[in-house]
Amino acid sequence: MAHDAAALAVELTDMATADHRTAVHANSDDPAEQLAWRRLTARHGDRLGEIMAEYGWPTAELVGEEAARAAWLIAQHADRQLDIQRHALQLMQQAVSAGAAGPRELAFLRDRTLVNEGRQQVYGTQIAGVKDGAPVPWPCEEPERVDELRAAVGIEPFDAYVARFS
């Protein structure tokens, strides 16, 4: 199992490296670049689905901190694979409840999944676009409580967060 976990850690971090390298193409004006990005994230999502079926959520205890974060990134970017995102969300929720994963990443994945389902987000982590030079979040369930909810899971206040996108 230790060898499997080590190989899995390498595989996950390699996928995250490829993701980081090609993420600039996600919203490219070049359809071929967009397609390459979609194919990469779909391939990674498929593989994450296989990993979750075999190991459950790849926690830091199993694969190390960097590879666990890589698994989260892959789940975040599986936007066209809601079944994978929902399964990751469920397994990650269990891992957070057991103290084996962080609530901050879970909050981002929860918002991302809700937005992909066409629902309102909870933590205000997903940006819909930019209007008059200012980032506009996807609608939130309780906009008046966003900063309180964010603080509870270790995310900076909304205004500080969106300032990074300006």
mmCIF file with all atom_site columns, C-alpha atoms in Angstrom:
data_model
loop_
_atom_site.group_PDB
_atom_site.id
_atom_site.type_symbol
_atom_site.label_atom_id
_atom_site.label_alt_id
_atom_site.label_comp_id
_atom_site.label_asym_id
_atom_site.label_entity_id
_atom_site.label_seq_id
_atom_site.pdbx_PDB_ins_code
_atom_site.Cartn_x
_atom_site.Cartn_y
_atom_site.Cartn_z
_atom_site.occupancy
_atom_site.B_iso_or_equiv
_atom_site.pdbx_formal_charge
_atom_site.auth_seq_id
_atom_site.auth_comp_id
_atom_site.auth_asym_id
_atom_site.auth_atom_id
_atom_site.pdbx_PDB_model_num
ATOM 1   C CA . MET A 1 1   ? 0.000   0.000  0.000   1.00 0.00 ? 1   MET A CA 1
ATOM 2   C CA . ALA A 1 2   ? 2.866   2.416  0.783   1.00 0.00 ? 2   ALA A CA 1
ATOM 3   C CA . HIS A 1 3   ? 4.252   1.984  -2.747  1.00 0.00 ? 3   HIS A CA 1
ATOM 4   C CA . ASP A 1 4   ? 0.746   2.498  -4.191  1.00 0.00 ? 4   ASP A CA 1
ATOM 5   C CA . ALA A 1 5   ? 0.316   5.664  -2.128  1.00 0.00 ? 5   ALA A CA 1
ATOM 6   C CA . ALA A 1 6   ? 3.698   7.007  -3.235  1.00 0.00 ? 6   ALA A CA 1
ATOM 7   C CA . ALA A 1 7   ? 2.910   6.319  -6.894  1.00 0.00 ? 7   ALA A CA 1
ATOM 8   C CA . LEU A 1 8   ? -0.527  7.866  -6.439  1.00 0.00 ? 8   LEU A CA 1
ATOM 9   C CA . ALA A 1 9   ? 1.036   10.984 -4.897  1.00 0.00 ? 9   ALA A CA 1
ATOM 10  C CA . VAL A 1 10  ? 3.341   11.380 -7.900  1.00 0.00 ? 10  VAL A CA 1
ATOM 11  C CA . GLU A 1 11  ? 0.453   10.846 -10.317 1.00 0.00 ? 11  GLU A CA 1
ATOM 12  C CA . LEU A 1 12  ? -1.744  13.444 -8.586  1.00 0.00 ? 12  LEU A CA 1
ATOM 13  C CA . THR A 1 13  ? 1.000   16.073 -8.383  1.00 0.00 ? 13  THR A CA 1
ATOM 14  C CA . ASP A 1 14  ? 1.887   15.465 -12.048 1.00 0.00 ? 14  ASP A CA 1
ATOM 15  C CA . MET A 1 15  ? -1.766  16.042 -12.980 1.00 0.00 ? 15  MET A CA 1
ATOM 16  C CA . ALA A 1 16  ? -1.838  19.281 -10.968 1.00 0.00 ? 16  ALA A CA 1
ATOM 17  C CA . THR A 1 17  ? 1.361   20.461 -12.677 1.00 0.00 ? 17  THR A CA 1
ATOM 18  C CA . ALA A 1 18  ? -0.211  19.837 -16.098 1.00 0.00 ? 18  ALA A CA 1
ATOM 19  C CA . ASP A 1 19  ? -3.364  21.613 -14.905 1.00 0.00 ? 19  ASP A CA 1
ATOM 20  C CA . HIS A 1 20  ? -1.407  24.700 -13.779 1.00 0.00 ? 20  HIS A CA 1
ATOM 21  C CA . ARG A 1 21  ? 0.537   24.740 -17.038 1.00 0.00 ? 21  ARG A CA 1
ATOM 22  C CA . THR A 1 22  ? -2.564  24.685 -19.241 1.00 0.00 ? 22  THR A CA 1
ATOM 23  C CA . ALA A 1 23  ? -5.131  26.554 -17.098 1.00 0.00 ? 23  ALA A CA 1
ATOM 24  C CA . VAL A 1 24  ? -4.374  29.762 -19.012 1.00 0.00 ? 24  VAL A CA 1
ATOM 25  C CA . HIS A 1 25  ? -6.176  28.134 -21.967 1.00 0.00 ? 25  HIS A CA 1
ATOM 26  C CA . ALA A 1 26  ? -9.466  27.640 -20.080 1.00 0.00 ? 26  ALA A CA 1
ATOM 27  C CA . ASN A 1 27  ? -10.881 30.920 -21.408 1.00 0.00 ? 27  ASN A CA 1
ATOM 28  C CA . SER A 1 28  ? -8.654  31.283 -24.461 1.00 0.00 ? 28  SER A CA 1
ATOM 29  C CA . ASP A 1 29  ? -9.906  32.971 -27.617 1.00 0.00 ? 29  ASP A CA 1
ATOM 30  C CA . ASP A 1 30  ? -8.448  29.990 -29.496 1.00 0.00 ? 30  ASP A CA 1
ATOM 31  C CA . PRO A 1 31  ? -11.013 27.158 -29.642 1.00 0.00 ? 31  PRO A CA 1
ATOM 32  C CA . ALA A 1 32  ? -8.241  24.560 -30.011 1.00 0.00 ? 32  ALA A CA 1
ATOM 33  C CA . GLU A 1 33  ? -6.634  25.734 -26.742 1.00 0.00 ? 33  GLU A CA 1
ATOM 34  C CA . GLN A 1 34  ? -10.000 25.650 -24.970 1.00 0.00 ? 34  GLN A CA 1
ATOM 35  C CA . LEU A 1 35  ? -10.627 22.152 -26.281 1.00 0.00 ? 35  LEU A CA 1
ATOM 36  C CA . ALA A 1 36  ? -7.196  20.977 -25.109 1.00 0.00 ? 36  ALA A CA 1
ATOM 37  C CA . TRP A 1 37  ? -7.974  22.357 -21.627 1.00 0.00 ? 37  TRP A CA 1
ATOM 38  C CA . ARG A 1 38  ? -11.375 20.616 -21.560 1.00 0.00 ? 38  ARG A CA 1
ATOM 39  C CA . ARG A 1 39  ? -9.863  17.306 -22.651 1.00 0.00 ? 39  ARG A CA 1
ATOM 40  C CA . LEU A 1 40  ? -7.136  17.536 -20.009 1.00 0.00 ? 40  LEU A CA 1
ATOM 41  C CA . THR A 1 41  ? -9.555  18.317 -17.180 1.00 0.00 ? 41  THR A CA 1
ATOM 42  C CA . ALA A 1 42  ? -11.921 15.557 -18.351 1.00 0.00 ? 42  ALA A CA 1
ATOM 43  C CA . ARG A 1 43  ? -9.072  13.025 -18.431 1.00 0.00 ? 43  ARG A CA 1
ATOM 44  C CA . HIS A 1 44  ? -7.994  14.129 -14.952 1.00 0.00 ? 44  HIS A CA 1
ATOM 45  C CA . GLY A 1 45  ? -11.581 14.014 -13.689 1.00 0.00 ? 45  GLY A CA 1
ATOM 46  C CA . ASP A 1 46  ? -11.998 10.481 -15.009 1.00 0.00 ? 46  ASP A CA 1
ATOM 47  C CA . ARG A 1 47  ? -8.803  9.397  -13.286 1.00 0.00 ? 47  ARG A CA 1
ATOM 48  C CA . LEU A 1 48  ? -9.808  11.092 -10.020 1.00 0.00 ? 48  LEU A CA 1
ATOM 49  C CA . GLY A 1 49  ? -13.070 9.130  -10.201 1.00 0.00 ? 49  GLY A CA 1
ATOM 50  C CA . GLU A 1 50  ? -11.082 5.884  -10.448 1.00 0.00 ? 50  GLU A CA 1
ATOM 51  C CA . ILE A 1 51  ? -8.827  6.948  -7.561  1.00 0.00 ? 51  ILE A CA 1
ATOM 52  C CA . MET A 1 52  ? -11.806 7.819  -5.344  1.00 0.00 ? 52  MET A CA 1
ATOM 53  C CA . ALA A 1 53  ? -13.452 4.473  -6.157  1.00 0.00 ? 53  ALA A CA 1
ATOM 54  C CA . GLU A 1 54  ? -10.298 2.637  -5.063  1.00 0.00 ? 54  GLU A CA 1
ATOM 55  C CA . TYR A 1 55  ? -8.971  4.762  -2.176  1.00 0.00 ? 55  TYR A CA 1
ATOM 56  C CA . GLY A 1 56  ? -11.746 7.135  -1.121  1.00 0.00 ? 56  GLY A CA 1
ATOM 57  C CA . TRP A 1 57  ? -10.679 10.757 -0.799  1.00 0.00 ? 57  TRP A CA 1
ATOM 58  C CA . PRO A 1 58  ? -6.874  11.025 -1.252  1.00 0.00 ? 58  PRO A CA 1
ATOM 59  C CA . THR A 1 59  ? -6.080  12.625 2.109   1.00 0.00 ? 59  THR A CA 1
ATOM 60  C CA . ALA A 1 60  ? -2.753  14.127 3.158   1.00 0.00 ? 60  ALA A CA 1
ATOM 61  C CA . GLU A 1 61  ? -2.291  11.124 5.445   1.00 0.00 ? 61  GLU A CA 1
ATOM 62  C CA . LEU A 1 62  ? -2.483  8.815  2.413   1.00 0.00 ? 62  LEU A CA 1
ATOM 63  C CA . VAL A 1 63  ? -0.674  10.800 -0.309  1.00 0.00 ? 63  VAL A CA 1
ATOM 64  C CA . GLY A 1 64  ? 0.914   13.804 1.424   1.00 0.00 ? 64  GLY A CA 1
ATOM 65  C CA . GLU A 1 65  ? -0.124  17.451 1.597   1.00 0.00 ? 65  GLU A CA 1
ATOM 66  C CA . GLU A 1 66  ? 0.856   18.424 -1.970  1.00 0.00 ? 66  GLU A CA 1
ATOM 67  C CA . ALA A 1 67  ? -0.900  15.468 -3.632  1.00 0.00 ? 67  ALA A CA 1
ATOM 68  C CA . ALA A 1 68  ? -4.031  15.929 -1.476  1.00 0.00 ? 68  ALA A CA 1
ATOM 69  C CA . ARG A 1 69  ? -4.181  19.544 -2.632  1.00 0.00 ? 69  ARG A CA 1
ATOM 70  C CA . ALA A 1 70  ? -3.676  18.328 -6.212  1.00 0.00 ? 70  ALA A CA 1
ATOM 71  C CA . ALA A 1 71  ? -6.700  16.008 -5.855  1.00 0.00 ? 71  ALA A CA 1
ATOM 72  C CA . TRP A 1 72  ? -8.764  18.965 -4.658  1.00 0.00 ? 72  TRP A CA 1
ATOM 73  C CA . LEU A 1 73  ? -7.620  21.067 -7.654  1.00 0.00 ? 73  LEU A CA 1
ATOM 74  C CA . ILE A 1 74  ? -8.564  18.267 -10.059 1.00 0.00 ? 74  ILE A CA 1
ATOM 75  C CA . ALA A 1 75  ? -12.020 18.031 -8.454  1.00 0.00 ? 75  ALA A CA 1
ATOM 76  C CA . GLN A 1 76  ? -12.406 21.832 -8.678  1.00 0.00 ? 76  GLN A CA 1
ATOM 77  C CA . HIS A 1 77  ? -11.671 21.759 -12.393 1.00 0.00 ? 77  HIS A CA 1
ATOM 78  C CA . ALA A 1 78  ? -13.937 18.793 -13.204 1.00 0.00 ? 78  ALA A CA 1
ATOM 79  C CA . ASP A 1 79  ? -16.625 21.323 -14.119 1.00 0.00 ? 79  ASP A CA 1
ATOM 80  C CA . ARG A 1 80  ? -18.157 19.254 -16.908 1.00 0.00 ? 80  ARG A CA 1
ATOM 81  C CA . GLN A 1 81  ? -18.226 16.110 -14.741 1.00 0.00 ? 81  GLN A CA 1
ATOM 82  C CA . LEU A 1 82  ? -20.737 16.927 -12.018 1.00 0.00 ? 82  LEU A CA 1
ATOM 83  C CA . ASP A 1 83  ? -20.882 13.291 -10.912 1.00 0.00 ? 83  ASP A CA 1
ATOM 84  C CA . ILE A 1 84  ? -17.136 13.405 -10.173 1.00 0.00 ? 84  ILE A CA 1
ATOM 85  C CA . GLN A 1 85  ? -17.440 16.791 -8.422  1.00 0.00 ? 85  GLN A CA 1
ATOM 86  C CA . ARG A 1 86  ? -20.371 15.612 -6.302  1.00 0.00 ? 86  ARG A CA 1
ATOM 87  C CA . HIS A 1 87  ? -18.580 12.396 -5.344  1.00 0.00 ? 87  HIS A CA 1
ATOM 88  C CA . ALA A 1 88  ? -15.420 14.344 -4.454  1.00 0.00 ? 88  ALA A CA 1
ATOM 89  C CA . LEU A 1 89  ? -17.521 16.760 -2.391  1.00 0.00 ? 89  LEU A CA 1
ATOM 90  C CA . GLN A 1 90  ? -19.139 13.895 -0.501  1.00 0.00 ? 90  GLN A CA 1
ATOM 91  C CA . LEU A 1 91  ? -15.840 12.113 0.190   1.00 0.00 ? 91  LEU A CA 1
ATOM 92  C CA . MET A 1 92  ? -14.081 15.349 1.099   1.00 0.00 ? 92  MET A CA 1
ATOM 93  C CA . GLN A 1 93  ? -16.916 16.237 3.512   1.00 0.00 ? 93  GLN A CA 1
ATOM 94  C CA . GLN A 1 94  ? -16.359 12.901 5.258   1.00 0.00 ? 94  GLN A CA 1
ATOM 95  C CA . ALA A 1 95  ? -12.608 13.553 5.370   1.00 0.00 ? 95  ALA A CA 1
ATOM 96  C CA . VAL A 1 96  ? -13.155 17.030 6.860   1.00 0.00 ? 96  VAL A CA 1
ATOM 97  C CA . SER A 1 97  ? -15.533 15.576 9.476   1.00 0.00 ? 97  SER A CA 1
ATOM 98  C CA . ALA A 1 98  ? -12.823 13.045 10.374  1.00 0.00 ? 98  ALA A CA 1
ATOM 99  C CA . GLY A 1 99  ? -10.190 15.801 10.582  1.00 0.00 ? 99  GLY A CA 1
ATOM 100 C CA . ALA A 1 100 ? -8.353  14.414 7.543   1.00 0.00 ? 100 ALA A CA 1
ATOM 101 C CA . ALA A 1 101 ? -8.985  17.348 5.158   1.00 0.00 ? 101 ALA A CA 1
ATOM 102 C CA . GLY A 1 102 ? -9.388  21.105 5.447   1.00 0.00 ? 102 GLY A CA 1
ATOM 103 C CA . PRO A 1 103 ? -12.683 22.992 5.588   1.00 0.00 ? 103 PRO A CA 1
ATOM 104 C CA . ARG A 1 104 ? -11.290 25.828 3.437   1.00 0.00 ? 104 ARG A CA 1
ATOM 105 C CA . GLU A 1 105 ? -10.809 23.638 0.347   1.00 0.00 ? 105 GLU A CA 1
ATOM 106 C CA . LEU A 1 106 ? -14.143 21.944 1.017   1.00 0.00 ? 106 LEU A CA 1
ATOM 107 C CA . ALA A 1 107 ? -15.847 25.371 0.963   1.00 0.00 ? 107 ALA A CA 1
ATOM 108 C CA . PHE A 1 108 ? -14.338 26.172 -2.446  1.00 0.00 ? 108 PHE A CA 1
ATOM 109 C CA . LEU A 1 109 ? -15.403 22.772 -3.830  1.00 0.00 ? 109 LEU A CA 1
ATOM 110 C CA . ARG A 1 110 ? -18.897 23.166 -2.381  1.00 0.00 ? 110 ARG A CA 1
ATOM 111 C CA . ASP A 1 111 ? -19.332 26.572 -4.038  1.00 0.00 ? 111 ASP A CA 1
ATOM 112 C CA . ARG A 1 112 ? -17.928 25.333 -7.331  1.00 0.00 ? 112 ARG A CA 1
ATOM 113 C CA . THR A 1 113 ? -20.294 22.352 -7.354  1.00 0.00 ? 113 THR A CA 1
ATOM 114 C CA . LEU A 1 114 ? -23.313 24.487 -6.419  1.00 0.00 ? 114 LEU A CA 1
ATOM 115 C CA . VAL A 1 115 ? -22.525 26.971 -9.209  1.00 0.00 ? 115 VAL A CA 1
ATOM 116 C CA . ASN A 1 116 ? -22.107 24.114 -11.700 1.00 0.00 ? 116 ASN A CA 1
ATOM 117 C CA . GLU A 1 117 ? -25.543 22.849 -10.612 1.00 0.00 ? 117 GLU A CA 1
ATOM 118 C CA . GLY A 1 118 ? -26.989 26.294 -11.329 1.00 0.00 ? 118 GLY A CA 1
ATOM 119 C CA . ARG A 1 119 ? -27.563 27.012 -7.632  1.00 0.00 ? 119 ARG A CA 1
ATOM 120 C CA . GLN A 1 120 ? -26.490 29.837 -5.334  1.00 0.00 ? 120 GLN A CA 1
ATOM 121 C CA . GLN A 1 121 ? -23.105 29.477 -3.658  1.00 0.00 ? 121 GLN A CA 1
ATOM 122 C CA . VAL A 1 122 ? -22.486 29.666 0.095   1.00 0.00 ? 122 VAL A CA 1
ATOM 123 C CA . TYR A 1 123 ? -19.018 31.195 0.558   1.00 0.00 ? 123 TYR A CA 1
ATOM 124 C CA . GLY A 1 124 ? -18.743 33.566 -2.404  1.00 0.00 ? 124 GLY A CA 1
ATOM 125 C CA . THR A 1 125 ? -15.634 31.867 -3.795  1.00 0.00 ? 125 THR A CA 1
ATOM 126 C CA . GLN A 1 126 ? -16.791 31.694 -7.419  1.00 0.00 ? 126 GLN A CA 1
ATOM 127 C CA . ILE A 1 127 ? -16.539 34.772 -9.609  1.00 0.00 ? 127 ILE A CA 1
ATOM 128 C CA . ALA A 1 128 ? -19.039 35.090 -12.473 1.00 0.00 ? 128 ALA A CA 1
ATOM 129 C CA . GLY A 1 129 ? -17.169 37.784 -14.353 1.00 0.00 ? 129 GLY A CA 1
ATOM 130 C CA . VAL A 1 130 ? -15.997 41.380 -14.247 1.00 0.00 ? 130 VAL A CA 1
ATOM 131 C CA . LYS A 1 131 ? -18.236 44.440 -14.560 1.00 0.00 ? 131 LYS A CA 1
ATOM 132 C CA . ASP A 1 132 ? -16.801 47.962 -14.722 1.00 0.00 ? 132 ASP A CA 1
ATOM 133 C CA . GLY A 1 133 ? -13.432 46.566 -13.660 1.00 0.00 ? 133 GLY A CA 1
ATOM 134 C CA . ALA A 1 134 ? -14.828 44.913 -10.517 1.00 0.00 ? 134 ALA A CA 1
ATOM 135 C CA . PRO A 1 135 ? -15.197 41.151 -10.000 1.00 0.00 ? 135 PRO A CA 1
ATOM 136 C CA . VAL A 1 136 ? -18.809 40.011 -9.675  1.00 0.00 ? 136 VAL A CA 1
ATOM 137 C CA . PRO A 1 137 ? -19.466 36.841 -7.665  1.00 0.00 ? 137 PRO A CA 1
ATOM 138 C CA . TRP A 1 138 ? -22.046 34.256 -8.604  1.00 0.00 ? 138 TRP A CA 1
ATOM 139 C CA . PRO A 1 139 ? -25.158 34.816 -6.465  1.00 0.00 ? 139 PRO A CA 1
ATOM 140 C CA . CYS A 1 140 ? -24.865 33.727 -2.823  1.00 0.00 ? 140 CYS A CA 1
ATOM 141 C CA . GLU A 1 141 ? -27.523 32.119 -0.603  1.00 0.00 ? 141 GLU A CA 1
ATOM 142 C CA . GLU A 1 142 ? -26.897 34.550 2.252   1.00 0.00 ? 142 GLU A CA 1
ATOM 143 C CA . PRO A 1 143 ? -24.855 37.489 0.939   1.00 0.00 ? 143 PRO A CA 1
ATOM 144 C CA . GLU A 1 144 ? -25.125 39.298 4.283   1.00 0.00 ? 144 GLU A CA 1
ATOM 145 C CA . ARG A 1 145 ? -23.383 36.363 6.031   1.00 0.00 ? 145 ARG A CA 1
ATOM 146 C CA . VAL A 1 146 ? -20.675 35.636 3.441   1.00 0.00 ? 146 VAL A CA 1
ATOM 147 C CA . ASP A 1 147 ? -17.766 37.050 5.463   1.00 0.00 ? 147 ASP A CA 1
ATOM 148 C CA . GLU A 1 148 ? -18.923 35.280 8.622   1.00 0.00 ? 148 GLU A CA 1
ATOM 149 C CA . LEU A 1 149 ? -19.204 31.964 6.767   1.00 0.00 ? 149 LEU A CA 1
ATOM 150 C CA . ARG A 1 150 ? -15.844 32.527 5.071   1.00 0.00 ? 150 ARG A CA 1
ATOM 151 C CA . ALA A 1 151 ? -14.127 33.263 8.392   1.00 0.00 ? 151 ALA A CA 1
ATOM 152 C CA . ALA A 1 152 ? -15.514 30.037 9.871   1.00 0.00 ? 152 ALA A CA 1
ATOM 153 C CA . VAL A 1 153 ? -13.601 27.995 7.263   1.00 0.00 ? 153 VAL A CA 1
ATOM 154 C CA . GLY A 1 154 ? -10.452 30.125 7.095   1.00 0.00 ? 154 GLY A CA 1
ATOM 155 C CA . ILE A 1 155 ? -11.135 32.179 3.941   1.00 0.00 ? 155 ILE A CA 1
ATOM 156 C CA . GLU A 1 156 ? -10.254 35.876 3.893   1.00 0.00 ? 156 GLU A CA 1
ATOM 157 C CA . PRO A 1 157 ? -13.074 38.461 3.755   1.00 0.00 ? 157 PRO A CA 1
ATOM 158 C CA . PHE A 1 158 ? -14.835 38.734 0.411   1.00 0.00 ? 158 PHE A CA 1
ATOM 159 C CA . ASP A 1 159 ? -13.541 42.235 -0.414  1.00 0.00 ? 159 ASP A CA 1
ATOM 160 C CA . ALA A 1 160 ? -9.908  41.172 0.155   1.00 0.00 ? 160 ALA A CA 1
ATOM 161 C CA . TYR A 1 161 ? -10.493 38.059 -1.971  1.00 0.00 ? 161 TYR A CA 1
ATOM 162 C CA . VAL A 1 162 ? -11.994 39.882 -4.964  1.00 0.00 ? 162 VAL A CA 1
ATOM 163 C CA . ALA A 1 163 ? -9.344  42.601 -4.791  1.00 0.00 ? 163 ALA A CA 1
ATOM 164 C CA . ARG A 1 164 ? -6.922  39.941 -6.054  1.00 0.00 ? 164 ARG A CA 1
ATOM 165 C CA . PHE A 1 165 ? -8.973  39.605 -9.240  1.00 0.00 ? 165 PHE A CA 1
ATOM 166 C CA . SER A 1 166 ? -9.122  43.338 -9.977  1.00 0.00 ? 166 SER A CA 1
#
